Amino acid sequence: MSKKKGFLITFEGGEGGGKTTQVARLRDRLTQAGKDVVLLREPGGTVISEQIREVVLSAKNSGISYTTEVLLFQAARAQIYNEIVLPSLEAGKIVVMDRSRDSSVVYQGIVRGFGRELIDQLNTISTKDTYPDLTILLDLDPQVGLQRQADAGGNNRFEMEELNFHKKVRQAYLDLAHEDTSGRWKIIDAAQPLEKVTEELWKLISEKL
Ligand code: TYD
């Protein structure tokens, strides 16, 4: 693992769990507390990675093969780690990410079936062997999550997958979190009102920082 002076927090989970809202609130709160914070999303976060995001998520690209998908997520990740995540951590900043390596483990490794070993190897390359210090799993029943997402007007390639796909995603995340021995995973019940999730999250983060 690369030596880093900063702190890396990743948010993970299925669709509609409120990751995007919570990461923004966390960024604001940490900034108010005087911390140097960088907020990023995957896939995306750099000019090049946002271009890859458009290709890999667009509902127009239903013809993308699963192998292409695996490699595009990794390509976007390699770029954001090289360009922003690693330099920010080396500079001692707190980096907050809306999805990162565990999304590939769950969606491509477990649910699409490429296997965890292969995705771990690719993640090692794209992140230069960097693991989050803390991973927050916003856990939610996919039926509720997909409805929230639909109400918000989203329709990327993944939101269009059937319910069973999203049930597998939820279970895979819970399995990862439960079998973790490093202590980096924390599960938050995202069915709670937004404010309660924010408070629970802040309590967790305050204990860690
Ligand atoms: P996004 O619009 O960020 O959705 P969400 O609000 O749910 O985070 O879309 C990201 C989608 O890409 C999401 O459905 C999960 C998927 N994804 C992967 O399959 N593998 C990955 O490595 C990453 C980063 C995302």
mmCIF file of C-alpha atoms and ligand atoms in Angstrom:
data_model
loop_
_atom_site.group_PDB
_atom_site.id
_atom_site.type_symbol
_atom_site.label_atom_id
_atom_site.label_comp_id
_atom_site.label_asym_id
_atom_site.label_seq_id
_atom_site.Cartn_x
_atom_site.Cartn_y
_atom_site.Cartn_z
ATOM 1 C CA MET A 1 0.000 0.000 0.000
ATOM 2 C CA SER A 2 1.223 3.460 -0.821
ATOM 3 C CA LYS A 3 2.326 5.641 2.087
ATOM 4 C CA LYS A 4 -0.095 8.482 2.557
ATOM 5 C CA LYS A 5 -0.359 11.337 4.971
ATOM 6 C CA GLY A 6 -3.986 12.182 4.225
ATOM 7 C CA PHE A 7 -7.191 10.252 4.842
ATOM 8 C CA LEU A 8 -9.309 8.497 2.222
ATOM 9 C CA ILE A 9 -13.046 8.054 2.794
ATOM 10 C CA THR A 10 -15.148 6.187 0.209
ATOM 11 C CA PHE A 11 -18.923 5.941 0.004
ATOM 12 C CA GLU A 12 -20.425 2.785 -1.438
ATOM 13 C CA GLY A 13 -23.821 1.172 -1.964
ATOM 14 C CA GLY A 14 -26.552 0.549 -4.512
ATOM 15 C CA GLU A 15 -28.664 3.104 -6.334
ATOM 16 C CA GLY A 16 -30.609 5.783 -4.519
ATOM 17 C CA GLY A 17 -28.936 5.442 -1.118
ATOM 18 C CA GLY A 18 -28.168 9.160 -0.935
ATOM 19 C CA LYS A 19 -24.393 8.954 -1.408
ATOM 20 C CA THR A 20 -24.216 12.122 -3.455
ATOM 21 C CA THR A 21 -26.142 14.176 -0.880
ATOM 22 C CA GLN A 22 -24.154 12.808 2.044
ATOM 23 C CA VAL A 23 -20.709 13.299 0.478
ATOM 24 C CA ALA A 24 -21.537 16.954 -0.252
ATOM 25 C CA ARG A 25 -22.735 17.519 3.325
ATOM 26 C CA LEU A 26 -19.644 15.831 4.705
ATOM 27 C CA ARG A 27 -17.379 17.964 2.523
ATOM 28 C CA ASP A 28 -19.101 21.147 3.764
ATOM 29 C CA ARG A 29 -18.913 20.097 7.394
ATOM 30 C CA LEU A 30 -15.264 19.090 7.224
ATOM 31 C CA THR A 31 -14.419 22.326 5.435
ATOM 32 C CA GLN A 32 -16.209 24.316 8.148
ATOM 33 C CA ALA A 33 -14.130 22.401 10.693
ATOM 34 C CA GLY A 34 -11.043 23.779 8.939
ATOM 35 C CA LYS A 35 -10.021 20.610 7.101
ATOM 36 C CA ASP A 36 -8.566 20.541 3.620
ATOM 37 C CA VAL A 37 -11.059 18.375 1.717
ATOM 38 C CA VAL A 38 -11.258 17.097 -1.843
ATOM 39 C CA LEU A 39 -14.588 15.675 -3.047
ATOM 40 C CA LEU A 40 -14.601 13.333 -6.038
ATOM 41 C CA ARG A 41 -16.863 10.863 -7.789
ATOM 42 C CA GLU A 42 -16.212 7.690 -9.730
ATOM 43 C CA PRO A 43 -16.348 7.190 -12.572
ATOM 44 C CA GLY A 44 -15.315 10.787 -13.178
ATOM 45 C CA GLY A 45 -13.570 13.517 -11.245
ATOM 46 C CA THR A 46 -11.036 14.589 -13.892
ATOM 47 C CA VAL A 47 -11.574 15.872 -17.428
ATOM 48 C CA ILE A 48 -10.449 12.549 -18.902
ATOM 49 C CA SER A 49 -12.355 10.401 -16.388
ATOM 50 C CA GLU A 50 -15.556 12.378 -16.976
ATOM 51 C CA GLN A 51 -15.244 11.579 -20.691
ATOM 52 C CA ILE A 52 -14.889 7.892 -19.829
ATOM 53 C CA ARG A 53 -17.910 8.240 -17.497
ATOM 54 C CA GLU A 54 -20.037 9.445 -20.376
ATOM 55 C CA VAL A 55 -19.080 6.407 -22.452
ATOM 56 C CA VAL A 56 -19.498 3.790 -19.735
ATOM 57 C CA LEU A 57 -22.746 5.065 -18.176
ATOM 58 C CA SER A 58 -24.702 6.423 -21.112
ATOM 59 C CA ALA A 59 -27.981 4.588 -21.656
ATOM 60 C CA LYS A 60 -27.237 4.934 -25.383
ATOM 61 C CA ASN A 61 -24.295 2.552 -25.071
ATOM 62 C CA SER A 62 -26.247 -0.616 -24.381
ATOM 63 C CA GLY A 63 -23.831 -2.425 -26.716
ATOM 64 C CA ILE A 64 -20.850 -2.123 -24.353
ATOM 65 C CA SER A 65 -19.481 -5.564 -23.511
ATOM 66 C CA TYR A 66 -18.939 -6.450 -19.848
ATOM 67 C CA THR A 67 -15.205 -6.692 -20.495
ATOM 68 C CA THR A 68 -15.151 -3.192 -21.943
ATOM 69 C CA GLU A 69 -17.119 -2.025 -18.903
ATOM 70 C CA VAL A 70 -14.587 -3.552 -16.482
ATOM 71 C CA LEU A 71 -11.702 -1.861 -18.253
ATOM 72 C CA LEU A 72 -13.376 1.529 -18.654
ATOM 73 C CA PHE A 73 -14.127 1.775 -14.915
ATOM 74 C CA GLN A 74 -10.507 0.867 -14.238
ATOM 75 C CA ALA A 75 -9.243 3.372 -16.805
ATOM 76 C CA ALA A 76 -11.277 6.151 -15.198
ATOM 77 C CA ARG A 77 -9.946 5.070 -11.791
ATOM 78 C CA ALA A 78 -6.303 4.968 -12.910
ATOM 79 C CA GLN A 79 -6.609 8.534 -14.160
ATOM 80 C CA ILE A 80 -8.273 9.998 -11.064
ATOM 81 C CA TYR A 81 -5.846 8.289 -8.667
ATOM 82 C CA ASN A 82 -2.850 9.391 -10.665
ATOM 83 C CA GLU A 83 -4.039 12.927 -11.234
ATOM 84 C CA ILE A 84 -5.866 13.790 -7.995
ATOM 85 C CA VAL A 85 -6.321 11.147 -5.291
ATOM 86 C CA LEU A 86 -2.702 10.183 -4.696
ATOM 87 C CA PRO A 87 -1.240 13.717 -4.886
ATOM 88 C CA SER A 88 -3.992 14.954 -2.529
ATOM 89 C CA LEU A 89 -3.307 12.203 -0.009
ATOM 90 C CA GLU A 90 0.406 12.885 -0.223
ATOM 91 C CA ALA A 91 -0.345 16.557 0.500
ATOM 92 C CA GLY A 92 -2.180 15.470 3.672
ATOM 93 C CA LYS A 93 -5.716 16.215 2.469
ATOM 94 C CA ILE A 94 -8.931 14.387 3.286
ATOM 95 C CA VAL A 95 -10.236 12.809 0.092
ATOM 96 C CA VAL A 96 -13.952 11.939 0.033
ATOM 97 C CA MET A 97 -15.083 9.735 -2.854
ATOM 98 C CA ASP A 98 -18.563 8.912 -4.120
ATOM 99 C CA ARG A 99 -17.704 5.283 -5.100
ATOM 100 C CA SER A 100 -14.308 3.774 -5.738
ATOM 101 C CA ARG A 101 -12.588 0.360 -5.865
ATOM 102 C CA ASP A 102 -15.314 -1.584 -4.038
ATOM 103 C CA SER A 103 -17.892 -0.610 -6.696
ATOM 104 C CA SER A 104 -15.847 -2.624 -9.191
ATOM 105 C CA VAL A 105 -15.505 -5.544 -6.777
ATOM 106 C CA VAL A 106 -19.282 -5.630 -6.297
ATOM 107 C CA TYR A 107 -20.695 -4.719 -9.726
ATOM 108 C CA GLN A 108 -18.086 -6.262 -12.016
ATOM 109 C CA GLY A 109 -16.357 -8.809 -9.770
ATOM 110 C CA ILE A 110 -19.321 -10.361 -7.983
ATOM 111 C CA VAL A 111 -22.514 -9.413 -9.851
ATOM 112 C CA ARG A 112 -21.181 -9.532 -13.438
ATOM 113 C CA GLY A 113 -19.076 -12.530 -12.439
ATOM 114 C CA PHE A 114 -15.494 -11.546 -13.305
ATOM 115 C CA GLY A 115 -14.377 -12.697 -9.855
ATOM 116 C CA ARG A 116 -12.915 -10.776 -6.977
ATOM 117 C CA GLU A 117 -9.352 -11.857 -7.616
ATOM 118 C CA LEU A 118 -9.196 -10.347 -11.087
ATOM 119 C CA ILE A 119 -10.856 -7.106 -9.996
ATOM 120 C CA ASP A 120 -8.554 -6.865 -6.972
ATOM 121 C CA GLN A 121 -5.569 -7.143 -9.307
ATOM 122 C CA LEU A 122 -6.913 -4.447 -11.608
ATOM 123 C CA ASN A 123 -7.726 -2.244 -8.604
ATOM 124 C CA THR A 124 -4.157 -2.696 -7.391
ATOM 125 C CA ILE A 125 -2.911 -1.277 -10.665
ATOM 126 C CA SER A 126 -5.412 1.572 -11.004
ATOM 127 C CA THR A 127 -5.120 2.775 -7.385
ATOM 128 C CA LYS A 128 -1.404 1.987 -7.031
ATOM 129 C CA ASP A 129 -2.450 -0.326 -4.198
ATOM 130 C CA THR A 130 -4.317 2.279 -2.229
ATOM 131 C CA TYR A 131 -7.146 1.301 0.119
ATOM 132 C CA PRO A 132 -9.641 3.620 1.795
ATOM 133 C CA ASP A 133 -9.086 4.363 5.484
ATOM 134 C CA LEU A 134 -12.847 4.334 5.913
ATOM 135 C CA THR A 135 -15.632 2.988 3.703
ATOM 136 C CA ILE A 136 -19.221 3.956 4.419
ATOM 137 C CA LEU A 137 -21.838 1.563 3.076
ATOM 138 C CA LEU A 138 -25.180 3.332 2.684
ATOM 139 C CA ASP A 139 -27.385 0.256 2.782
ATOM 140 C CA LEU A 140 -30.902 0.364 1.352
ATOM 141 C CA ASP A 141 -33.573 -1.974 -0.001
ATOM 142 C CA PRO A 142 -33.120 -1.668 -3.801
ATOM 143 C CA GLN A 143 -36.856 -1.308 -4.363
ATOM 144 C CA VAL A 144 -36.793 1.884 -2.309
ATOM 145 C CA GLY A 145 -33.509 3.040 -3.848
ATOM 146 C CA LEU A 146 -34.632 2.588 -7.446
ATOM 147 C CA GLN A 147 -37.856 4.457 -6.765
ATOM 148 C CA ARG A 148 -35.884 7.354 -5.251
ATOM 149 C CA GLN A 149 -33.575 7.339 -8.263
ATOM 150 C CA ALA A 150 -36.506 7.312 -10.706
ATOM 151 C CA ASP A 151 -38.140 10.214 -8.838
ATOM 152 C CA ALA A 152 -34.857 12.106 -9.203
ATOM 153 C CA GLY A 153 -34.973 11.510 -12.969
ATOM 154 C CA GLY A 154 -31.938 9.227 -13.338
ATOM 155 C CA ASN A 155 -31.628 6.590 -16.048
ATOM 156 C CA ASN A 156 -28.050 5.435 -16.574
ATOM 157 C CA ARG A 157 -27.263 1.937 -17.875
ATOM 158 C CA PHE A 158 -27.157 0.483 -14.370
ATOM 159 C CA GLU A 159 -30.417 1.963 -13.136
ATOM 160 C CA MET A 160 -32.056 0.200 -16.072
ATOM 161 C CA GLU A 161 -30.959 -3.250 -14.828
ATOM 162 C CA GLU A 162 -33.690 -5.423 -13.321
ATOM 163 C CA LEU A 163 -34.468 -5.597 -9.610
ATOM 164 C CA ASN A 164 -32.661 -8.905 -9.165
ATOM 165 C CA PHE A 165 -29.396 -7.281 -10.294
ATOM 166 C CA HIS A 166 -29.781 -4.622 -7.609
ATOM 167 C CA LYS A 167 -30.642 -7.218 -4.958
ATOM 168 C CA LYS A 168 -27.369 -8.984 -5.772
ATOM 169 C CA VAL A 169 -25.522 -5.665 -5.501
ATOM 170 C CA ARG A 170 -26.950 -5.056 -2.036
ATOM 171 C CA GLN A 171 -26.075 -8.565 -0.815
ATOM 172 C CA ALA A 172 -22.550 -8.378 -2.255
ATOM 173 C CA TYR A 173 -21.891 -5.103 -0.423
ATOM 174 C CA LEU A 174 -23.227 -6.511 2.860
ATOM 175 C CA ASP A 175 -21.056 -9.618 2.462
ATOM 176 C CA LEU A 176 -17.955 -7.493 1.802
ATOM 177 C CA ALA A 177 -18.643 -5.300 4.813
ATOM 178 C CA HIS A 178 -19.343 -8.233 7.119
ATOM 179 C CA GLU A 179 -16.300 -10.269 6.161
ATOM 180 C CA ASP A 180 -13.933 -7.291 6.433
ATOM 181 C CA THR A 181 -11.197 -7.708 9.010
ATOM 182 C CA SER A 182 -9.470 -4.358 8.492
ATOM 183 C CA GLY A 183 -12.203 -2.394 10.247
ATOM 184 C CA ARG A 184 -12.542 0.096 7.387
ATOM 185 C CA TRP A 185 -16.209 -0.744 6.579
ATOM 186 C CA LYS A 186 -19.096 0.929 8.415
ATOM 187 C CA ILE A 187 -22.719 0.263 7.500
ATOM 188 C CA ILE A 188 -25.353 2.981 7.787
ATOM 189 C CA ASP A 189 -29.068 2.298 7.337
ATOM 190 C CA ALA A 190 -29.959 4.615 4.455
ATOM 191 C CA ALA A 191 -33.703 4.056 4.913
ATOM 192 C CA GLN A 192 -33.538 6.526 7.802
ATOM 193 C CA PRO A 193 -34.413 10.178 7.195
ATOM 194 C CA LEU A 194 -31.567 12.106 5.524
ATOM 195 C CA GLU A 195 -30.813 14.107 8.667
ATOM 196 C CA LYS A 196 -30.399 10.988 10.778
ATOM 197 C CA VAL A 197 -28.039 9.486 8.219
ATOM 198 C CA THR A 198 -26.015 12.712 8.216
ATOM 199 C CA GLU A 199 -25.776 12.710 12.021
ATOM 200 C CA GLU A 200 -24.786 9.046 12.223
ATOM 201 C CA LEU A 201 -22.189 9.646 9.557
ATOM 202 C CA TRP A 202 -20.732 12.675 11.314
ATOM 203 C CA LYS A 203 -20.452 10.715 14.549
ATOM 204 C CA LEU A 204 -18.531 7.971 12.754
ATOM 205 C CA ILE A 205 -16.218 10.398 10.994
ATOM 206 C CA SER A 206 -15.535 12.412 14.153
ATOM 207 C CA GLU A 207 -14.407 9.243 15.888
ATOM 208 C CA LYS A 208 -11.969 8.469 13.061
ATOM 209 C CA LEU A 209 -10.435 11.861 12.373
HETATM 210 P P1 TYD B 1 -23.802 7.103 -10.678
HETATM 211 O O1 TYD B 1 -24.609 7.997 -11.542
HETATM 212 O O2 TYD B 1 -22.619 7.648 -9.998
HETATM 213 O O3 TYD B 1 -24.790 6.367 -9.718
HETATM 214 P P2 TYD B 1 -24.959 6.399 -8.161
HETATM 215 O O4 TYD B 1 -25.704 7.658 -7.905
HETATM 216 O O5 TYD B 1 -25.751 5.166 -7.909
HETATM 217 O O6 TYD B 1 -23.581 6.337 -7.559
HETATM 218 O O7 TYD B 1 -23.440 5.851 -11.569
HETATM 219 C C1 TYD B 1 -22.438 5.027 -11.274
HETATM 220 C C2 TYD B 1 -22.877 3.646 -11.739
HETATM 221 O O8 TYD B 1 -21.740 2.932 -12.174
HETATM 222 C C3 TYD B 1 -23.517 2.869 -10.625
HETATM 223 O O9 TYD B 1 -24.672 2.233 -11.083
HETATM 224 C C4 TYD B 1 -22.501 1.815 -10.286
HETATM 225 C C5 TYD B 1 -21.647 1.694 -11.508
HETATM 226 N N1 TYD B 1 -20.217 1.421 -11.233
HETATM 227 C C6 TYD B 1 -19.714 0.168 -11.525
HETATM 228 O O10 TYD B 1 -20.447 -0.726 -11.977
HETATM 229 N N2 TYD B 1 -18.391 -0.095 -11.288
HETATM 230 C C7 TYD B 1 -17.550 0.858 -10.805
HETATM 231 O O11 TYD B 1 -16.337 0.595 -10.613
HETATM 232 C C8 TYD B 1 -18.077 2.163 -10.513
HETATM 233 C C9 TYD B 1 -17.192 3.238 -9.982
HETATM 234 C C10 TYD B 1 -19.430 2.401 -10.754
#
